[in-house]
Every structure is written in structure tokens, then in C-alpha cells.
XYZ file of C-alpha atoms in Angstrom:
597
model
C 40.047 -46.456 35.486
C 43.284 -45.550 37.221
C 44.377 -48.046 39.840
C 44.825 -46.693 43.361
C 45.664 -48.104 46.744
C 44.271 -51.501 47.639
C 42.760 -49.938 50.733
C 42.081 -46.237 50.062
C 41.364 -45.634 53.752
C 44.942 -46.459 54.730
C 47.514 -43.725 55.297
C 48.225 -41.881 52.049
C 51.679 -40.430 51.512
C 52.314 -37.223 49.614
C 53.692 -39.249 46.703
C 50.609 -41.502 46.738
C 48.400 -38.421 46.585
C 50.317 -37.016 43.613
C 50.060 -40.310 41.722
C 46.370 -40.792 42.514
C 45.525 -37.253 41.493
C 47.591 -37.426 38.293
C 45.733 -40.587 37.300
C 42.365 -39.062 38.074
C 43.181 -35.890 36.121
C 44.297 -37.898 33.067
C 41.015 -39.827 33.143
C 39.060 -36.605 33.626
C 40.739 -34.892 30.658
C 40.260 -37.957 28.460
C 36.556 -38.209 29.334
C 35.989 -34.527 28.531
C 37.960 -34.828 25.312
C 35.981 -37.834 24.128
C 32.658 -36.548 25.426
C 32.009 -39.868 27.182
C 29.456 -39.230 29.903
C 29.830 -42.763 31.268
C 33.610 -42.382 31.691
C 33.114 -38.994 33.305
C 30.378 -40.271 35.634
C 32.726 -42.959 36.936
C 34.949 -40.207 38.349
C 32.265 -38.660 40.599
C 30.273 -39.583 43.684
C 26.486 -39.649 43.173
C 26.121 -36.564 45.416
C 29.089 -34.672 43.929
C 28.834 -30.923 43.274
C 30.476 -28.477 40.896
C 30.800 -24.722 41.235
C 32.215 -22.611 38.412
C 33.414 -19.006 38.489
C 33.617 -17.840 34.874
C 35.962 -20.544 33.602
C 33.227 -21.543 31.127
C 30.334 -19.054 30.680
C 31.147 -15.525 31.892
C 29.019 -15.962 35.001
C 28.771 -17.984 38.206
C 26.896 -21.279 38.128
C 26.789 -24.617 39.927
C 25.406 -28.134 39.767
C 24.369 -30.567 42.477
C 24.554 -34.315 41.963
C 26.533 -36.467 39.537
C 23.912 -36.587 36.789
C 23.540 -32.820 36.519
C 27.273 -32.240 36.923
C 28.335 -34.705 34.230
C 25.776 -33.432 31.714
C 26.723 -29.795 32.263
C 30.465 -30.451 32.267
C 30.296 -32.404 29.033
C 28.287 -29.654 27.363
C 30.418 -26.747 28.534
C 33.792 -28.423 28.034
C 32.939 -28.838 24.364
C 31.393 -25.384 23.954
C 34.323 -23.610 25.598
C 37.183 -25.813 24.307
C 38.442 -27.014 27.682
C 41.996 -28.343 27.262
C 45.580 -28.437 28.573
C 44.801 -30.139 31.888
C 47.875 -30.354 34.133
C 48.454 -30.695 37.893
C 49.162 -27.339 39.517
C 52.839 -26.450 39.625
C 52.267 -24.048 42.526
C 50.250 -26.150 44.987
C 50.860 -29.886 45.524
C 48.018 -32.147 46.704
C 47.299 -32.140 50.427
C 45.938 -35.185 52.274
C 43.319 -34.456 54.951
C 41.465 -37.202 56.840
C 42.095 -39.763 54.089
C 40.884 -37.453 51.301
C 42.977 -35.581 48.743
C 42.715 -31.848 48.083
C 44.274 -31.101 44.705
C 44.486 -28.340 42.122
C 44.920 -28.367 38.354
C 45.488 -25.843 35.579
C 43.621 -25.818 32.264
C 42.424 -23.482 29.536
C 39.116 -22.547 27.963
C 38.371 -20.183 25.083
C 40.364 -16.956 25.664
C 41.072 -17.912 29.286
C 43.558 -19.452 31.691
C 41.782 -21.407 34.431
C 42.349 -23.393 37.598
C 40.373 -26.233 39.154
C 40.111 -27.762 42.611
C 38.908 -31.239 43.529
C 38.287 -33.065 46.754
C 38.955 -36.737 45.997
C 37.518 -39.271 48.434
C 37.869 -43.065 48.561
C 34.950 -45.059 47.151
C 34.800 -48.712 46.076
C 38.562 -49.115 45.817
C 39.434 -45.889 44.025
C 39.242 -42.124 44.470
C 36.393 -40.083 43.045
C 35.238 -36.478 43.220
C 33.116 -35.175 46.039
C 33.664 -31.474 45.264
C 34.775 -29.808 42.024
C 35.422 -26.093 41.641
C 36.705 -24.264 38.560
C 37.568 -20.597 38.071
C 39.112 -18.239 35.573
C 42.588 -17.001 36.514
C 43.388 -14.751 33.577
C 42.847 -13.800 29.943
C 45.267 -15.498 27.587
C 45.913 -12.405 25.465
C 45.798 -9.888 28.315
C 47.868 -11.046 31.309
C 47.881 -9.200 34.608
C 50.798 -6.858 35.191
C 52.332 -9.151 37.820
C 55.493 -11.243 38.053
C 56.898 -11.792 34.527
C 54.502 -9.184 33.153
C 55.202 -6.450 35.711
C 55.766 -2.863 34.595
C 59.317 -1.618 34.059
C 59.077 1.370 36.383
C 62.031 3.555 35.462
C 63.201 2.776 31.939
C 66.999 2.669 31.771
C 68.882 4.337 28.968
C 68.330 7.686 27.275
C 64.750 8.974 27.357
C 64.337 12.497 25.907
C 62.138 14.771 28.035
C 61.853 12.124 30.731
C 59.110 12.940 33.247
C 59.143 12.322 36.991
C 57.203 9.376 38.319
C 55.413 11.551 40.886
C 54.301 13.970 38.152
C 53.039 11.092 36.052
C 51.058 9.810 39.000
C 49.487 13.202 39.675
C 48.368 13.396 36.052
C 47.040 9.855 36.100
C 45.007 10.465 39.260
C 43.567 13.774 38.005
C 41.944 12.377 34.815
C 42.033 15.919 33.428
C 42.487 14.887 29.785
C 40.919 11.427 29.906
C 38.008 9.462 31.321
C 38.192 6.466 33.609
C 36.831 3.292 32.044
C 35.607 2.327 35.517
C 34.363 4.530 38.357
C 34.286 2.847 41.775
C 32.157 4.298 44.569
C 33.742 3.570 47.953
C 37.397 3.325 49.028
C 36.897 0.538 51.554
C 38.359 -2.929 51.142
C 35.872 -3.829 48.391
C 36.481 -0.728 46.305
C 40.258 -0.786 46.693
C 40.453 -4.501 45.902
C 38.529 -4.151 42.627
C 40.597 -1.079 41.714
C 43.806 -3.029 42.323
C 42.618 -5.904 40.130
C 41.586 -3.536 37.335
C 44.837 -1.596 37.609
C 46.821 -4.798 37.143
C 44.806 -5.373 33.954
C 45.538 -1.868 32.585
C 41.912 -0.738 32.905
C 41.846 3.009 33.795
C 40.007 3.136 37.118
C 39.057 5.906 39.524
C 37.840 5.372 43.107
C 35.849 8.101 44.856
C 35.090 8.373 48.560
C 33.365 11.088 50.562
C 35.779 10.804 53.502
C 38.874 13.021 53.777
C 41.283 10.063 53.947
C 41.174 6.489 52.767
C 40.288 4.440 55.844
C 38.318 7.167 57.637
C 35.185 5.007 57.630
C 37.104 2.733 60.019
C 38.884 5.506 61.930
C 35.560 7.069 62.876
C 34.111 3.889 64.386
C 34.224 3.183 68.140
C 37.723 2.975 69.597
C 37.571 -0.635 70.804
C 36.680 -2.076 67.389
C 38.966 -4.659 65.789
C 38.566 -7.056 62.883
C 36.819 -10.286 63.847
C 38.714 -12.194 61.182
C 42.383 -13.013 61.713
C 45.548 -11.930 59.976
C 45.853 -15.175 58.000
C 42.977 -14.252 55.714
C 42.860 -10.466 55.968
C 45.134 -9.307 53.177
C 43.959 -7.732 49.931
C 44.980 -8.743 46.374
C 48.709 -8.682 45.557
C 49.879 -7.551 48.993
C 50.106 -9.889 51.972
C 50.251 -8.643 55.541
C 53.756 -8.913 57.046
C 54.553 -11.823 59.404
C 54.894 -9.374 62.301
C 51.303 -8.146 61.870
C 49.122 -8.679 64.985
C 46.651 -11.558 64.901
C 43.691 -9.269 65.610
C 43.874 -6.006 63.681
C 42.655 -2.878 65.557
C 40.388 -0.750 63.411
C 42.752 2.244 63.300
C 45.572 0.016 62.124
C 43.351 -1.456 59.434
C 42.393 2.071 58.351
C 46.074 2.937 57.959
C 46.601 -0.303 56.066
C 43.888 0.602 53.553
C 45.460 4.022 53.024
C 48.894 2.454 52.575
C 47.466 -0.138 50.201
C 45.999 2.566 47.957
C 49.357 4.356 47.859
C 51.562 1.291 47.407
C 49.457 -0.119 44.575
C 49.185 3.248 42.785
C 45.397 3.329 42.963
C 43.664 6.441 41.669
C 41.540 7.724 44.544
C 39.673 11.007 44.974
C 38.847 11.552 48.638
C 36.462 14.254 49.936
C 34.397 13.493 46.845
C 30.637 12.981 47.023
C 28.648 11.044 44.448
C 25.677 13.119 43.323
C 23.821 11.205 40.598
C 24.248 9.122 37.476
C 22.566 8.366 34.161
C 23.337 5.467 31.816
C 23.016 6.064 28.078
C 21.801 2.755 26.635
C 22.800 3.707 23.092
C 26.297 4.940 23.902
C 26.644 2.361 26.689
C 28.304 4.930 28.888
C 27.517 6.675 32.163
C 27.254 10.354 32.933
C 28.059 10.690 36.626
C 28.324 13.886 38.627
C 30.521 14.148 41.711
C 31.296 17.042 44.048
C 34.972 17.507 44.911
C 36.271 18.719 48.242
C 36.620 22.294 46.961
C 32.914 22.385 46.080
C 33.388 22.037 42.321
C 31.252 19.550 40.393
C 32.957 17.211 37.937
C 31.134 15.227 35.277
C 32.622 11.810 34.481
C 31.759 9.400 31.657
C 32.901 5.869 32.579
C 31.599 2.776 30.835
C 31.368 0.913 34.140
C 30.123 2.087 37.548
C 31.002 -0.154 40.505
C 29.047 0.432 43.720
C 31.400 -0.826 46.433
C 29.967 0.991 49.410
C 29.492 -2.050 51.620
C 26.299 -3.663 52.829
C 25.071 -0.796 54.946
C 24.525 2.918 54.456
C 23.205 5.583 56.821
C 22.600 4.759 60.507
C 19.178 3.647 61.703
C 17.926 5.587 64.732
C 14.413 4.813 65.994
C 12.022 7.684 66.602
C 11.501 7.983 70.370
C 9.106 10.371 72.038
C 10.919 13.002 74.094
C 14.442 12.096 72.950
C 15.042 15.685 71.800
C 14.737 16.898 75.409
C 17.213 14.347 76.833
C 19.881 16.389 78.701
C 22.483 13.649 78.475
C 24.342 12.461 75.397
C 22.886 10.340 72.590
C 24.951 8.720 69.823
C 24.603 6.055 67.183
C 27.272 3.344 67.320
C 28.545 4.836 64.059
C 29.689 7.982 65.892
C 30.315 6.705 69.435
C 34.021 6.735 70.240
C 35.432 5.893 73.649
C 34.110 4.417 76.885
C 36.667 6.346 78.953
C 34.632 9.494 78.380
C 31.825 8.058 80.526
C 33.524 6.728 83.659
C 31.047 6.741 86.547
C 28.093 7.446 84.244
C 24.964 5.393 83.628
C 24.634 4.176 80.056
C 21.916 2.456 78.051
C 23.012 0.637 74.898
C 20.075 -0.140 72.602
C 20.759 -3.111 70.348
C 22.388 -6.482 71.011
C 24.431 -7.167 67.890
C 28.220 -6.997 67.686
C 28.408 -3.200 68.024
C 26.019 -3.098 70.978
C 27.956 -5.767 72.845
C 31.365 -4.265 72.167
C 30.324 -0.741 73.145
C 28.774 -2.090 76.363
C 32.032 -3.984 76.955
C 34.079 -0.821 76.385
C 31.894 1.272 78.676
C 32.082 -1.329 81.465
C 35.865 -1.557 81.188
C 36.043 2.208 81.743
C 33.845 2.319 84.820
C 30.378 3.033 83.449
C 27.211 1.437 84.825
C 25.868 -0.219 81.663
C 22.507 -1.668 80.672
C 22.127 -3.478 77.366
C 18.677 -3.455 75.782
C 18.054 -6.604 73.741
C 14.824 -6.043 71.878
C 14.563 -9.367 70.022
C 17.002 -12.306 69.830
C 20.704 -12.613 68.964
C 22.912 -15.356 67.550
C 25.963 -15.704 69.804
C 29.183 -17.552 69.036
C 32.493 -17.260 70.852
C 35.473 -15.869 68.964
C 37.279 -19.170 69.516
C 34.443 -21.274 68.087
C 33.914 -18.892 65.196
C 37.468 -19.449 64.020
C 37.641 -23.107 64.978
C 34.683 -23.974 62.751
C 34.591 -21.265 60.071
C 38.272 -20.422 59.513
C 39.907 -23.832 59.362
C 41.795 -23.025 56.149
C 43.252 -19.778 57.504
C 45.716 -20.525 60.296
C 49.347 -19.858 61.209
C 50.410 -23.162 59.666
C 47.995 -23.306 56.750
C 49.217 -25.747 54.044
C 47.828 -23.561 51.250
C 48.505 -19.997 50.194
C 45.440 -17.769 50.740
C 44.766 -17.803 46.986
C 44.295 -21.577 46.992
C 42.520 -21.522 50.371
C 40.062 -19.023 48.903
C 39.309 -21.395 46.050
C 38.536 -24.179 48.489
C 36.427 -21.850 50.645
C 34.174 -21.052 47.695
C 33.987 -24.528 46.238
C 30.539 -25.601 47.442
C 27.220 -24.365 45.994
C 25.421 -22.083 48.434
C 22.687 -24.615 49.144
C 25.362 -27.040 50.386
C 27.018 -24.196 52.278
C 23.711 -23.669 54.080
C 23.654 -27.336 55.085
C 27.232 -27.108 56.311
C 26.567 -23.916 58.264
C 23.661 -25.548 60.088
C 26.003 -28.314 61.251
C 28.715 -25.858 62.261
C 26.226 -23.729 64.197
C 25.287 -26.800 66.241
C 28.931 -27.735 66.838
C 29.750 -24.204 67.947
C 26.712 -24.123 70.249
C 27.856 -27.339 71.906
C 31.355 -25.932 72.393
C 29.912 -22.675 73.809
C 27.233 -24.361 75.911
C 28.367 -22.975 79.266
C 28.414 -19.430 77.946
C 25.041 -19.785 76.259
C 23.512 -21.306 79.386
C 24.806 -18.377 81.412
C 23.217 -15.926 78.992
C 19.820 -17.630 78.954
C 19.867 -17.809 82.750
C 20.056 -14.001 82.717
C 17.082 -13.794 80.356
C 19.107 -13.208 77.198
C 17.242 -14.524 74.158
C 19.184 -16.605 71.637
C 18.563 -17.365 67.982
C 20.606 -19.329 65.428
C 20.458 -17.210 62.294
C 17.989 -17.649 59.411
C 16.962 -21.309 59.330
C 19.845 -22.115 61.683
C 22.596 -20.874 59.333
C 24.296 -18.519 61.785
C 26.303 -15.465 60.768
C 26.605 -16.319 57.071
C 22.860 -16.756 56.735
C 22.284 -13.516 58.610
C 24.468 -11.610 56.181
C 22.735 -13.199 53.217
C 19.405 -11.897 54.480
C 20.767 -8.443 55.313
C 20.611 -8.888 59.081
C 23.240 -8.134 61.708
C 21.619 -9.701 64.798
C 24.683 -11.676 65.838
C 27.469 -11.409 68.374
C 31.005 -12.775 68.021
C 31.959 -12.774 71.676
C 35.251 -11.351 72.893
C 34.126 -10.748 76.479
C 30.818 -8.887 76.544
C 28.738 -12.055 76.799
C 30.518 -13.093 80.010
C 29.790 -9.636 81.449
C 26.086 -10.155 80.736
C 26.061 -13.730 82.022
C 27.781 -12.595 85.235
C 25.374 -9.677 85.695
C 28.136 -7.059 85.404
C 26.439 -5.556 82.362
C 22.717 -5.326 83.134
C 20.210 -6.732 80.656
C 16.832 -5.420 79.624
C 15.155 -7.872 77.249
C 12.137 -7.991 74.977
C 10.922 -4.399 75.296
C 11.321 -1.126 73.420
C 11.903 2.414 74.607
C 8.481 4.063 74.812
C 9.664 7.576 75.632
C 12.310 9.664 77.371
C 11.406 12.033 80.213
C 14.334 14.232 81.143
C 17.023 11.648 82.129
C 14.505 8.838 82.596
C 14.018 6.208 79.929
C 10.535 4.647 80.005
C 10.197 1.171 78.493
C 7.099 -0.352 76.918
C 6.610 -2.598 79.975
C 6.312 0.470 82.191
C 9.702 0.110 83.852
C 12.139 3.028 83.943
C 15.890 3.657 83.977
C 17.777 6.879 84.713
C 20.773 7.302 82.389
C 23.389 9.829 81.279
C 24.145 8.246 77.905
C 22.052 6.484 75.248
C 23.860 4.632 72.468
C 21.835 3.419 69.492
C 23.493 0.215 68.248
C 20.488 -0.203 65.982
C 22.136 -0.955 62.652
C 22.080 0.715 59.263
C 19.831 1.197 56.282
C 20.727 -0.844 53.200
C 23.262 1.020 51.067
C 21.531 0.167 47.803
C 18.290 1.693 49.041
C 20.190 4.911 49.717
C 21.851 5.201 46.295
C 19.081 3.761 44.108
C 17.080 7.011 43.720
C 20.169 8.799 42.350
C 20.501 6.508 39.319
C 17.120 7.081 37.704
C 15.860 4.429 35.290
C 19.201 2.600 35.368
C 18.271 1.311 38.828
C 14.852 -0.009 37.858
C 16.177 -3.416 36.815
C 17.885 -4.064 40.159
C 15.626 -5.757 42.696
C 18.415 -6.232 45.247
C 22.176 -6.194 45.594
C 23.770 -9.084 47.507
C 21.576 -11.797 49.004
C 20.568 -14.806 46.899
C 19.434 -14.679 43.300
C 17.008 -17.191 41.826
C 19.948 -19.318 40.626
C 21.357 -19.599 44.170
C 24.351 -17.359 43.489
C 24.741 -13.787 44.744
C 22.186 -11.350 43.357
C 23.698 -8.724 41.028
C 26.956 -8.823 42.992
C 30.494 -9.422 41.682
C 28.904 -10.605 38.393
C 26.937 -8.786 35.682
C 23.974 -7.033 37.235
C 20.614 -6.798 35.506
C 21.680 -3.319 34.348
C 24.637 -3.364 31.904
C 27.497 -1.193 33.125
C 26.331 -1.260 36.749
C 28.284 -3.490 39.126
C 28.104 -4.213 42.840
C 30.829 -5.362 45.206
C 30.359 -6.027 48.897
C 31.131 -8.520 51.636
C 33.935 -9.636 53.939
C 37.640 -9.046 53.238
C 38.078 -12.627 52.020
C 35.101 -12.236 49.698
C 36.604 -9.065 48.243
C 39.943 -10.768 47.630
C 38.281 -13.743 45.942
C 35.425 -12.217 43.951
C 37.166 -9.096 42.643
C 39.244 -11.291 40.337
C 36.145 -12.274 38.374
C 34.569 -8.819 38.214
C 37.837 -7.322 36.995
C 38.464 -10.013 34.378
C 34.939 -9.713 33.005
C 35.221 -5.922 32.788
C 38.571 -6.342 31.018
C 37.003 -8.865 28.633
C 34.295 -6.316 27.821
C 36.831 -3.538 27.325
C 38.925 -5.553 24.836
C 35.921 -6.939 22.959
C 36.038 -10.524 24.175
C 32.592 -10.040 25.717
C 29.801 -7.535 24.871
C 28.723 -4.907 27.360
C 25.130 -6.123 27.061
C 24.722 -9.771 25.955
C 21.006 -9.188 25.370
C 21.460 -6.547 22.690
C 20.509 -7.930 19.289
C 23.667 -6.622 17.603
C 25.888 -7.835 20.439
C 27.663 -4.473 20.340
């Protein structure tokens, strides 16, 4: 066992951390090489966890506890020829609260990989609390980045040289070829996976029904901005500039997505509607029909179809008696634009999630008399607390690049993430106590997310009943935005809204901030029998990882990608590498086929 400091709790210098980690890594590599479970067990805490993203099997998996971790590591290291363990040359160890965060490079069969460990002091030496491993690349098929970047213009004499712009037009058109991958949705998820695949030389086409990339954001309400911050908001291969604002307005983010597609030479067809698809199990290829902007129908035959349309599809609008006779204006939050259009008007906003709060905020700021209808309960966290407790790795002075911060972010198994989120929800509630007390005093009903897991748990269960406060909650607590709680709208009589408790409210505007239908439910009927194997997209699978998302789905050739910007940046790497592995024959399209073809 490598010797460490006499008192591991004392201040650790950067050089100490490097030496301690190097010793641990040498012992770790030796234990895996020899297959000694006792030597390997000595390097882990009893409660240690391991999460792996395709560095070993081509899937996501995790272990909890030293016994399970050591047994699985020993088995997989041998099966997948784990070797070449070296400290990372890009990211030195970082000491935080007496523990060491460190990264290492290694290889497995066909792959280049990277690991992360959190080493903590125990009984006079440092052992693992958290281990994460992930594939970084394919040994024989490197990404077209850095030393492997494309030449661009080839110098010298090239007979019949073509223009770059003409080459791009031909590449985008796919007139004489088929894309290997068709991606539905040109949002951050779809563009991120297309960028990853493009860097791996996998012909990829993205389709989107909107006229311009980013229009899904442009069409949202004017006051919308990203709730994440600039430090974690970039997409693969292209960081946001240092002059970028901390809080990105939605129109600026829309322009960024459009610029990203252009700068990274992504093949995108806008004004293109997906019609239907059929997967040929024998040929292992899709037939997908799309309608172009000119009305023509094009039939495509990709091997892979990636549904990257986000979590939510068409707007939900409750059926309300008499709403068709309302002489004022009604709008779903999806189409509502600008509070300035309603100065001096009376507005009812139905729904108390983020959109409902921010539209009420916008209307109030522009002189409307606003009532917010909260029908059930809402999880509320201030913007400051949200970032203080859930974005600690993404700050102005972060000691890691986002790529390494992402690896740390996704290092814990989801069941441990749930435990952590419950603690963070309580810490945030304590920090926001005055605000929350003010809300409850007004009759606002609070909840804490599924089983107390806050926003992350809400997303996992497909719910959006949360509010990241940037000012609307104070307006409610101060009585400046009126609150109607715990009732529904029974009917509308002319300009009068009648609630289920018998009370009434005269209004000029009704905004339905009532959420969206699940996107998968919308597209599922268009895929015929190919969709029958998919019980859900996103959420938790039986193994505790994400269900059918960013990994192989239950239907070969059908892939799903959804989630936050950081999730897209992190998870698209694995989807793209697995698709590339399938395309070059490293992995089969369908592992369950008897012939493995």
C-alpha cells in the first residue's frame, strides 16, 4: 500500500496530491492486472460507488458498495483488457476540503478511456469514495479534432477543384447518398449529437419543422432566459466567448444554436416535417418520410433514427366550458409573447411552474393586473440557491474545464444522486426560508419534488411543477401578483372566469401555463411496430440508468436524446461513439440477433 501523509487531514499541497494519486493509481493498475480482489478492495471505502459510461460494456452501468464494485471491476477489467493507466496530462489533481479529485487515462478493447476518482483520507491513507469511468474515443477511429482535424483547403495543384460552398450544398442535400443517421429536432440535443457524429465522419442529417434553427426558442415568451449560467452552457467543441452574458436571453440562445449549426458544418433541413417511419428488421434500415418546405415528400433510408425533440411536445390546454365565447385573448405559454401588449389589462395566468411565474412577472412589470392560479403545489428555489447548491462545478473560476467538470457531475449512481438531491433541497429551503415563508403566508402551496428530490426528481418523473425564482415569487409574497390557489376554472362566461369554489374574476387575458404532452407519446404512433418495444423515453429504467435514452433503446436503430444543455454535451459523446462503433463493425446493430450481424 502506498504511503501517504502521516495525518491525511492536514493541508495537502498540489505536489502531495499528485504523489498520493500517482501511488494510488499504480496500486489500482497492479491490482487489476493481477486480478487480486483483496488488493483492489484495500483501495476503496466500504460505501464506495462506481459509475461507468461505455468504457467497458457498450452501455451505462454502476455499482454501489465496495464488494459489488471490486467484483465487477475485476471481472470487466479482465474481459475488456483494461491497461495503460496513467495520470491525466490535461487535468492535474485538485484538492477540495481535504479530499483529492483526480483523473486518469487508460484503454480498453478498441477504446480510449478516462477515469475520475475522489480520494478521501481513511486510516492513514487515501482510498476511493467515488469512481467514474467513460469512453473518450475509438482507438482506430479518432475524432476529427486537434491533430486529426480536416485539412480544409488542400494546397498545391488540384485538377477540377470545387468550391467549399458548393461541396457543402451537395453534402447537405443528400441527393446522391443517404444519411447514416437521421436526427429529429435541431435544438441543443439534436445539434450536439450531430456535431459529435460529424466529428466521427458519420453522415448525419438533422431535420426540424421550424423555418430557422433556434425558432423553437425565438417563439417563446419574450422575457425567457436560460436558467443555467454561461459556465456550463456551451455545446460540444465550441465554448461560449468570455464576453458572453452570464444569463443568456432566449433570442440570443436561438441565434447561438443557428450559428453553431453553421460553424460546425452540420447538415440541417429546416421547414421539414417528419411524417412516419418503418424499420426493416432484416435490412436493419429505416424508411422515413419527411415533407420539405416546398411540399415535396422525400423518402430517406438511414440506419439510425435519433429522436431529439426534447422532453415535451404539443401544448396542454384544459377543456373549459365557455372558453370559445371569451371575448378577450387566450394563449398557451408556448405562444404568449410580451407583457407590454397588455398594460392596464386584467390577466389570469393558469399554472404555477416556471413559465407561469415568469409570464406573470412579465405582465406585472408592464402594468397588467395579474392573478396567478396555482392549482396544486410547486417546488420553489431561488436562482441564487439553485446555482449555489447544484452548479458548484460551473463557476467563473472553476478549476476544471467543462469536459472534466461534466465527468465529475455524472460520477454518482442515480440512487446516490437522489440522496444528495434530498440534502440539497433541504439546504436550499433553509437558505430561502424567508421567501418560502412569505409565499406560504399568502396561501401558496409548496412541495419538494418527488420524494423530496427537487427539480432533478421532477424532470425524471416527467413533471414541471417547479419554479426557479428570479423575482415572481417576491411579487406573490408581497401581494403584487394576486394568488388563487387550489381550485380549477369551472367555466368562462363572457369576460368572467368562474372557479370551482364559486368565486369569479373578470379578465381580459387568459394564459395557459399548463405544460406540454410528452413528446414520445406524440411521435410513437408514427413509427408502427418499431415503437412497440419502447415503454418510455427518459425517466429511470429498471437498472437505475436513463430509460432508452442516450444508450441503445429496446428497438435497434432507434435512439433518444433529451435533457439539459449539460446533459446533451456529456451524453452525446457516448451515443455518437456507439453509433460509430456499429457503423465500422466494432459493435452489432442488434446484439440480440443470433448471427450478430
